[in-house]
PDB file of C-alpha atoms in Angstrom:
ATOM      1  CA  MET A   9       0.000   0.000   0.000  1.00  0.00           C
ATOM      2  CA  LEU A  10       1.471   3.345  -1.087  1.00  0.00           C
ATOM      3  CA  PRO A  11       0.793   6.624   0.761  1.00  0.00           C
ATOM      4  CA  GLU A  12      -1.611   9.184  -0.693  1.00  0.00           C
ATOM      5  CA  THR A  13      -0.293  12.189  -2.604  1.00  0.00           C
ATOM      6  CA  ASN A  14      -2.849  14.529  -1.002  1.00  0.00           C
ATOM      7  CA  ARG A  15      -3.141  16.628  -4.147  1.00  0.00           C
ATOM      8  CA  VAL A  16      -6.357  18.665  -4.192  1.00  0.00           C
ATOM      9  CA  GLY A  17      -8.031  19.952  -7.346  1.00  0.00           C
ATOM     10  CA  MET A  18      -7.218  17.088  -9.715  1.00  0.00           C
ATOM     11  CA  ASP A  19     -10.043  15.333 -11.567  1.00  0.00           C
ATOM     12  CA  ALA A  20      -8.336  12.083 -12.558  1.00  0.00           C
ATOM     13  CA  GLU A  21      -5.047  10.219 -12.573  1.00  0.00           C
ATOM     14  CA  THR A  22      -3.153   7.310 -14.070  1.00  0.00           C
ATOM     15  CA  SER A  23       0.051   5.575 -13.054  1.00  0.00           C
ATOM     16  CA  GLY A  24       2.888   3.309 -14.123  1.00  0.00           C
ATOM     17  CA  PHE A  25       5.653   1.221 -12.567  1.00  0.00           C
ATOM     18  CA  GLY A  26       9.137   0.416 -13.803  1.00  0.00           C
ATOM     19  CA  TYR A  27      12.788  -0.316 -13.092  1.00  0.00           C
ATOM     20  CA  VAL A  28      15.914   1.821 -13.634  1.00  0.00           C
ATOM     21  CA  SER A  29      18.818  -0.566 -14.211  1.00  0.00           C
ATOM     22  CA  SER A  30      21.547   2.104 -13.970  1.00  0.00           C
ATOM     23  CA  THR A  31      20.617   2.933 -10.365  1.00  0.00           C
ATOM     24  CA  ASN A  32      18.864  -0.333  -9.388  1.00  0.00           C
ATOM     25  CA  GLU A  33      15.712   1.610  -8.473  1.00  0.00           C
ATOM     26  CA  TYR A  34      12.035   0.755  -8.759  1.00  0.00           C
ATOM     27  CA  LYS A  35       9.783   3.737  -9.365  1.00  0.00           C
ATOM     28  CA  VAL A  36       6.041   4.351  -9.352  1.00  0.00           C
ATOM     29  CA  VAL A  37       4.898   7.301 -11.477  1.00  0.00           C
ATOM     30  CA  ARG A  38       1.538   8.966 -10.876  1.00  0.00           C
ATOM     31  CA  VAL A  39       0.218  11.389 -13.505  1.00  0.00           C
ATOM     32  CA  MET A  40      -2.575  13.652 -12.252  1.00  0.00           C
ATOM     33  CA  PHE A  41      -4.601  16.063 -14.361  1.00  0.00           C
ATOM     34  CA  SER A  42      -7.466  18.515 -14.180  1.00  0.00           C
ATOM     35  CA  ASN A  43     -10.131  19.093 -16.815  1.00  0.00           C
ATOM     36  CA  ASP A  44      -9.634  22.856 -16.422  1.00  0.00           C
ATOM     37  CA  THR A  45      -5.975  22.951 -17.525  1.00  0.00           C
ATOM     38  CA  GLU A  46      -3.763  21.596 -20.316  1.00  0.00           C
ATOM     39  CA  PHE A  47      -1.063  20.568 -17.855  1.00  0.00           C
ATOM     40  CA  VAL A  48      -0.508  17.395 -15.865  1.00  0.00           C
ATOM     41  CA  GLU A  49       1.391  17.060 -12.600  1.00  0.00           C
ATOM     42  CA  VAL A  50       3.796  14.147 -12.234  1.00  0.00           C
ATOM     43  CA  TYR A  51       4.680  12.513  -8.905  1.00  0.00           C
ATOM     44  CA  ILE A  52       7.296   9.796  -8.403  1.00  0.00           C
ATOM     45  CA  TYR A  53       7.653   7.307  -5.565  1.00  0.00           C
ATOM     46  CA  THR A  54      11.050   5.559  -5.438  1.00  0.00           C
ATOM     47  CA  LEU A  55      10.906   2.346  -3.431  1.00  0.00           C
ATOM     48  CA  GLY A  56      13.236   2.407  -0.430  1.00  0.00           C
ATOM     49  CA  SER A  57      14.244   6.080  -0.781  1.00  0.00           C
ATOM     50  CA  GLY A  58      12.266   7.223   2.252  1.00  0.00           C
ATOM     51  CA  ASN A  59      11.306  10.427   0.430  1.00  0.00           C
ATOM     52  CA  GLY A  60       7.692   9.540  -0.257  1.00  0.00           C
ATOM     53  CA  TRP A  61       6.048  11.107  -3.305  1.00  0.00           C
ATOM     54  CA  ARG A  62       8.106  13.741  -5.143  1.00  0.00           C
ATOM     55  CA  ASN A  63       6.496  16.329  -7.424  1.00  0.00           C
ATOM     56  CA  VAL A  64       8.772  16.462 -10.497  1.00  0.00           C
ATOM     57  CA  GLY A  65       6.846  19.219 -12.232  1.00  0.00           C
ATOM     58  CA  LYS A  66       4.072  20.120 -14.660  1.00  0.00           C
ATOM     59  CA  PHE A  67       3.993  18.960 -18.262  1.00  0.00           C
ATOM     60  CA  ASN A  68       1.903  20.069 -21.228  1.00  0.00           C
ATOM     61  CA  PHE A  69       0.059  16.890 -22.153  1.00  0.00           C
ATOM     62  CA  GLY A  70      -3.567  15.862 -22.453  1.00  0.00           C
ATOM     63  CA  ALA A  71      -5.599  13.369 -20.458  1.00  0.00           C
ATOM     64  CA  TYR A  72      -4.083   9.883 -20.351  1.00  0.00           C
ATOM     65  CA  LEU A  73      -6.083   6.702 -20.442  1.00  0.00           C
ATOM     66  CA  GLU A  74      -5.296   3.312 -18.900  1.00  0.00           C
ATOM     67  CA  GLU A  75      -1.978   2.527 -17.197  1.00  0.00           C
ATOM     68  CA  GLY A  76       1.517   3.434 -18.283  1.00  0.00           C
ATOM     69  CA  ILE A  77       3.275   0.590 -20.120  1.00  0.00           C
ATOM     70  CA  PHE A  78       6.899  -0.006 -19.107  1.00  0.00           C
ATOM     71  CA  VAL A  79       9.439  -1.007 -21.776  1.00  0.00           C
ATOM     72  CA  ASP A  80      13.235  -0.764 -21.489  1.00  0.00           C
ATOM     73  CA  GLY A  81      13.423   2.089 -18.946  1.00  0.00           C
ATOM     74  CA  VAL A  82      10.524   4.085 -20.389  1.00  0.00           C
ATOM     75  CA  LEU A  83       6.835   4.366 -19.472  1.00  0.00           C
ATOM     76  CA  TYR A  84       4.404   4.984 -22.356  1.00  0.00           C
ATOM     77  CA  TRP A  85       0.930   6.507 -22.151  1.00  0.00           C
ATOM     78  CA  LEU A  86      -1.739   6.833 -24.813  1.00  0.00           C
ATOM     79  CA  ASP A  87      -2.833  10.456 -25.178  1.00  0.00           C
ATOM     80  CA  TYR A  88      -6.058  10.441 -27.183  1.00  0.00           C
ATOM     81  CA  GLU A  89      -6.477  14.200 -26.812  1.00  0.00           C
ATOM     82  CA  SER A  90      -3.349  15.003 -28.834  1.00  0.00           C
ATOM     83  CA  GLU A  91      -3.455  11.688 -30.748  1.00  0.00           C
ATOM     84  CA  THR A  92       0.056  10.744 -29.624  1.00  0.00           C
ATOM     85  CA  ILE A  93       1.923   8.354 -27.336  1.00  0.00           C
ATOM     86  CA  ALA A  94       3.801  10.060 -24.488  1.00  0.00           C
ATOM     87  CA  PRO A  95       7.106   8.416 -23.417  1.00  0.00           C
ATOM     88  CA  PHE A  96       8.407   9.161 -19.900  1.00  0.00           C
ATOM     89  CA  ASP A  97      12.060   8.330 -19.138  1.00  0.00           C
ATOM     90  CA  LEU A  98      12.319   6.862 -15.635  1.00  0.00           C
ATOM     91  CA  ALA A  99      16.025   7.665 -15.178  1.00  0.00           C
ATOM     92  CA  GLU A 100      15.795  11.318 -16.276  1.00  0.00           C
ATOM     93  CA  GLU A 101      12.242  11.693 -14.904  1.00  0.00           C
ATOM     94  CA  LYS A 102      10.935  13.669 -17.858  1.00  0.00           C
ATOM     95  CA  PHE A 103       8.861  13.221 -21.005  1.00  0.00           C
ATOM     96  CA  PHE A 104      10.426  12.663 -24.416  1.00  0.00           C
ATOM     97  CA  GLU A 105       9.153  13.826 -27.799  1.00  0.00           C
ATOM     98  CA  PRO A 106       5.641  12.352 -28.338  1.00  0.00           C
ATOM     99  CA  LEU A 107       5.246   9.461 -30.768  1.00  0.00           C
ATOM    100  CA  SER A 108       2.564   9.345 -33.442  1.00  0.00           C
ATOM    101  CA  PHE A 109      -0.025   6.572 -33.597  1.00  0.00           C
ATOM    102  CA  PRO A 110       0.761   3.903 -36.244  1.00  0.00           C
ATOM    103  CA  VAL A 111      -2.472   4.854 -38.042  1.00  0.00           C
ATOM    104  CA  PRO A 112      -4.129   8.264 -37.527  1.00  0.00           C
ATOM    105  CA  PRO A 113      -7.387   7.917 -35.526  1.00  0.00           C
ATOM    106  CA  GLU A 114      -9.281  10.091 -38.022  1.00  0.00           C
ATOM    107  CA  ASP A 115      -8.771   7.356 -40.636  1.00  0.00           C
ATOM    108  CA  ASN A 116     -10.284   4.790 -38.267  1.00  0.00           C
ATOM    109  CA  ALA A 117     -12.909   6.616 -36.230  1.00  0.00           C
ATOM    110  CA  SER A 118     -14.138   3.445 -34.527  1.00  0.00           C
ATOM    111  CA  ALA A 119     -10.683   2.076 -33.728  1.00  0.00           C
ATOM    112  CA  ASP A 120      -9.595   1.374 -30.165  1.00  0.00           C
ATOM    113  CA  TYR A 121      -5.881   1.454 -29.293  1.00  0.00           C
ATOM    114  CA  LYS A 122      -3.971  -0.528 -26.641  1.00  0.00           C
ATOM    115  CA  LEU A 123      -0.304  -0.398 -25.602  1.00  0.00           C
ATOM    116  CA  ARG A 124       1.602  -3.432 -24.321  1.00  0.00           C
ATOM    117  CA  GLY A 125       5.182  -4.610 -23.840  1.00  0.00           C
ATOM    118  CA  LEU A 126       6.462  -7.649 -25.763  1.00  0.00           C
ATOM    119  CA  ASP A 127      10.022  -9.037 -25.637  1.00  0.00           C
ATOM    120  CA  GLY A 128      11.477  -5.648 -24.692  1.00  0.00           C
ATOM    121  CA  CYS A 129       9.556  -3.748 -27.397  1.00  0.00           C
ATOM    122  CA  LEU A 130       6.537  -1.454 -27.306  1.00  0.00           C
ATOM    123  CA  VAL A 131       3.495  -2.874 -29.079  1.00  0.00           C
ATOM    124  CA  CYS A 132       0.517  -0.828 -30.236  1.00  0.00           C
ATOM    125  CA  ALA A 133      -2.615  -2.801 -31.076  1.00  0.00           C
ATOM    126  CA  MET A 134      -5.587  -1.291 -32.896  1.00  0.00           C
ATOM    127  CA  ASN A 135      -9.011  -2.870 -32.558  1.00  0.00           C
ATOM    128  CA  LEU A 136     -11.231  -2.440 -35.604  1.00  0.00           C
ATOM    129  CA  PRO A 137     -14.447  -4.311 -36.460  1.00  0.00           C
ATOM    130  CA  VAL A 138     -14.103  -6.297 -39.708  1.00  0.00           C
ATOM    131  CA  ASN A 139     -17.180  -8.046 -41.141  1.00  0.00           C
ATOM    132  CA  GLY A 140     -18.805  -8.105 -37.723  1.00  0.00           C
ATOM    133  CA  ALA A 141     -15.743  -9.524 -35.914  1.00  0.00           C
ATOM    134  CA  ASP A 142     -13.319  -7.732 -33.599  1.00  0.00           C
ATOM    135  CA  CYS A 143      -9.833  -7.841 -35.118  1.00  0.00           C
ATOM    136  CA  TRP A 144      -6.505  -6.456 -33.871  1.00  0.00           C
ATOM    137  CA  ASN A 145      -3.858  -4.962 -36.127  1.00  0.00           C
ATOM    138  CA  THR A 146      -0.531  -4.875 -34.256  1.00  0.00           C
ATOM    139  CA  TRP A 147       2.572  -2.695 -34.698  1.00  0.00           C
ATOM    140  CA  ILE A 148       5.962  -2.972 -32.976  1.00  0.00           C
ATOM    141  CA  LEU A 149       8.043   0.124 -32.312  1.00  0.00           C
ATOM    142  CA  LYS A 150      11.457  -0.281 -33.941  1.00  0.00           C
ATOM    143  CA  LYS A 151      14.459   0.411 -31.745  1.00  0.00           C
ATOM    144  CA  LYS A 152      16.854   3.172 -32.727  1.00  0.00           C
ATOM    145  CA  VAL A 153      19.760   1.905 -34.871  1.00  0.00           C
ATOM    146  CA  ASP A 154      22.599   4.093 -36.249  1.00  0.00           C
ATOM    147  CA  ASN A 155      20.824   7.267 -35.109  1.00  0.00           C
ATOM    148  CA  GLN A 156      17.848   6.506 -37.330  1.00  0.00           C
ATOM    149  CA  PRO A 157      14.463   7.689 -36.007  1.00  0.00           C
ATOM    150  CA  LEU A 158      12.080   5.241 -34.399  1.00  0.00           C
ATOM    151  CA  GLY A 159       9.285   3.878 -36.560  1.00  0.00           C
ATOM    152  CA  TRP A 160       6.375   1.440 -36.454  1.00  0.00           C
ATOM    153  CA  SER A 161       6.518  -1.971 -38.088  1.00  0.00           C
ATOM    154  CA  LYS A 162       3.228  -3.761 -38.763  1.00  0.00           C
ATOM    155  CA  HIS A 163       3.403  -7.166 -37.156  1.00  0.00           C
ATOM    156  CA  ILE A 164       0.311  -9.378 -37.031  1.00  0.00           C
ATOM    157  CA  LYS A 165      -3.444  -9.413 -37.328  1.00  0.00           C
ATOM    158  CA  ASN A 166      -5.395 -11.379 -34.733  1.00  0.00           C
ATOM    159  CA  GLN A 167      -9.063 -12.050 -34.289  1.00  0.00           C
ATOM    160  CA  GLU A 168     -10.215 -11.538 -30.742  1.00  0.00           C
ATOM    161  CA  LEU A 169     -11.313 -14.762 -29.045  1.00  0.00           C
ATOM    162  CA  GLU A 170     -13.621 -14.993 -26.039  1.00  0.00           C
ATOM    163  CA  ALA A 171     -12.294 -16.548 -22.857  1.00  0.00           C
ATOM    164  CA  SER A 172     -13.769 -19.982 -22.237  1.00  0.00           C
ATOM    165  CA  THR A 173     -13.713 -19.927 -18.447  1.00  0.00           C
ATOM    166  CA  SER A 174     -13.228 -17.546 -15.550  1.00  0.00           C
ATOM    167  CA  LYS A 175     -12.829 -17.917 -11.813  1.00  0.00           C
ATOM    168  CA  ILE A 176     -13.112 -15.637  -8.794  1.00  0.00           C
ATOM    169  CA  PHE A 177     -10.048 -15.834  -6.511  1.00  0.00           C
ATOM    170  CA  VAL A 178     -10.740 -13.074  -3.970  1.00  0.00           C
ATOM    171  CA  ASP A 179     -13.341 -10.401  -3.332  1.00  0.00           C
ATOM    172  CA  LEU A 180     -11.672  -7.089  -2.440  1.00  0.00           C
ATOM    173  CA  GLU A 181     -13.471  -4.750  -0.080  1.00  0.00           C
ATOM    174  CA  GLU A 182     -12.213  -1.642  -1.896  1.00  0.00           C
ATOM    175  CA  ARG A 183     -13.440  -0.369  -5.279  1.00  0.00           C
ATOM    176  CA  PHE A 184     -10.806  -0.203  -8.033  1.00  0.00           C
ATOM    177  CA  ILE A 185     -10.882   1.564 -11.386  1.00  0.00           C
ATOM    178  CA  ARG A 186      -8.500  -0.729 -13.259  1.00  0.00           C
ATOM    179  CA  VAL A 187      -6.401  -3.846 -12.844  1.00  0.00           C
ATOM    180  CA  PHE A 188      -2.665  -4.019 -13.585  1.00  0.00           C
ATOM    181  CA  PRO A 189      -0.754  -7.078 -14.810  1.00  0.00           C
ATOM    182  CA  HIS A 190       1.165  -8.808 -12.003  1.00  0.00           C
ATOM    183  CA  LYS A 191       4.363 -10.830 -12.029  1.00  0.00           C
ATOM    184  CA  ASN A 192       5.904 -12.611  -9.049  1.00  0.00           C
ATOM    185  CA  THR A 193       9.388 -11.468  -8.045  1.00  0.00           C
ATOM    186  CA  PHE A 194      12.145 -12.425  -5.619  1.00  0.00           C
ATOM    187  CA  VAL A 195      12.951  -8.748  -4.940  1.00  0.00           C
ATOM    188  CA  SER A 196      12.571  -7.977  -1.229  1.00  0.00           C
ATOM    189  CA  LEU A 197      10.878  -4.715  -0.227  1.00  0.00           C
ATOM    190  CA  LYS A 198      12.844  -4.840   3.029  1.00  0.00           C
ATOM    191  CA  GLU A 199      16.157  -5.094   1.180  1.00  0.00           C
ATOM    192  CA  LEU A 200      15.130  -2.131  -0.994  1.00  0.00           C
ATOM    193  CA  GLY A 201      14.671  -0.070   2.175  1.00  0.00           C
ATOM    194  CA  GLU A 202      10.884  -0.007   2.444  1.00  0.00           C
ATOM    195  CA  GLU A 203       9.941   0.201   6.120  1.00  0.00           C
ATOM    196  CA  ASP A 204       6.624  -0.568   7.824  1.00  0.00           C
ATOM    197  CA  THR A 205       5.260  -2.150   4.656  1.00  0.00           C
ATOM    198  CA  LYS A 206       1.486  -2.589   4.676  1.00  0.00           C
ATOM    199  CA  MET A 207       0.002  -5.221   2.385  1.00  0.00           C
ATOM    200  CA  MET A 208      -3.438  -4.912   0.807  1.00  0.00           C
ATOM    201  CA  GLU A 209      -5.885  -7.299   2.437  1.00  0.00           C
ATOM    202  CA  SER A 210      -8.343  -9.451   0.517  1.00  0.00           C
ATOM    203  CA  VAL A 211     -11.450 -11.290   1.596  1.00  0.00           C
ATOM    204  CA  GLU A 212     -11.838 -14.931   0.645  1.00  0.00           C
ATOM    205  CA  ILE A 213     -15.269 -15.913  -0.636  1.00  0.00           C
ATOM    206  CA  GLU A 214     -16.956 -19.264  -0.895  1.00  0.00           C
ATOM    207  CA  GLU A 215     -17.962 -20.581  -4.290  1.00  0.00           C
ATOM    208  CA  THR A 216     -21.723 -20.931  -4.480  1.00  0.00           C
ATOM    209  CA  GLU A 217     -23.890 -23.111  -6.671  1.00  0.00           C
ATOM    210  CA  SER A 218     -25.399 -20.074  -8.397  1.00  0.00           C
ATOM    211  CA  LEU A 219     -21.987 -18.943  -9.670  1.00  0.00           C
ATOM    212  CA  ALA A 220     -21.604 -22.229 -11.501  1.00  0.00           C
ATOM    213  CA  GLN A 221     -24.767 -21.689 -13.530  1.00  0.00           C
ATOM    214  CA  PRO A 222     -24.154 -20.718 -17.202  1.00  0.00           C
ATOM    215  CA  PHE A 223     -26.094 -17.434 -17.058  1.00  0.00           C
ATOM    216  CA  ASN A 224     -24.211 -16.104 -14.062  1.00  0.00           C
ATOM    217  CA  GLN A 225     -20.929 -17.319 -15.481  1.00  0.00           C
ATOM    218  CA  LEU A 226     -21.493 -15.373 -18.698  1.00  0.00           C
ATOM    219  CA  THR A 227     -22.383 -12.298 -16.676  1.00  0.00           C
ATOM    220  CA  LEU A 228     -19.151 -12.651 -14.708  1.00  0.00           C
ATOM    221  CA  ASP A 229     -17.114 -13.013 -17.925  1.00  0.00           C
ATOM    222  CA  SER A 230     -18.654  -9.836 -19.306  1.00  0.00           C
ATOM    223  CA  TYR A 231     -18.008  -7.917 -16.101  1.00  0.00           C
ATOM    224  CA  LEU A 232     -14.344  -8.965 -15.876  1.00  0.00           C
TER     225      LEU A 232
END
């Protein structure tokens, strides 16, 4: 559980988490914005530093959606307002030059974009209905070679498949806006310097007969 930033006057926020190999630091970045301004405020929490949240300044970007995607020392956010992707360097703690979408949104008004990390590369997937089916066109961001600019390379085209089963593991008492991918690690918070660590508690629930019924199961799939 991380402490609150206690920032008043912000309408929404998004966050990201990543690792700086040069300093062996893990950082959480929280981007907060108000609907009344064109600026966002960026706060950083470095695990084990003992400094809490640090305000690293205001930046001229639009409203971000979803979580920041970490790839090779950089966090990336989709900025639908300016139709760009905003890269934030964790080591330098500042934004880089925005990246353009692989395909301009105005050419695909109904398209939905997602960012993900794959084998150390940034992946941008565009969802677009084709003949009544949801399909994903996928681009991989090329790494810089010989001082050449970065560019998108079209990769694959996948048809979205529905999950066959789902299962409830825990029922959390708190309400959450979004869920982040999780990966187990052998890194110790105590060794990083985190003191008085508080873990989020969950409430175990018993599986009932009604949850096993097809109708309720489909409802649960749709909700998740």
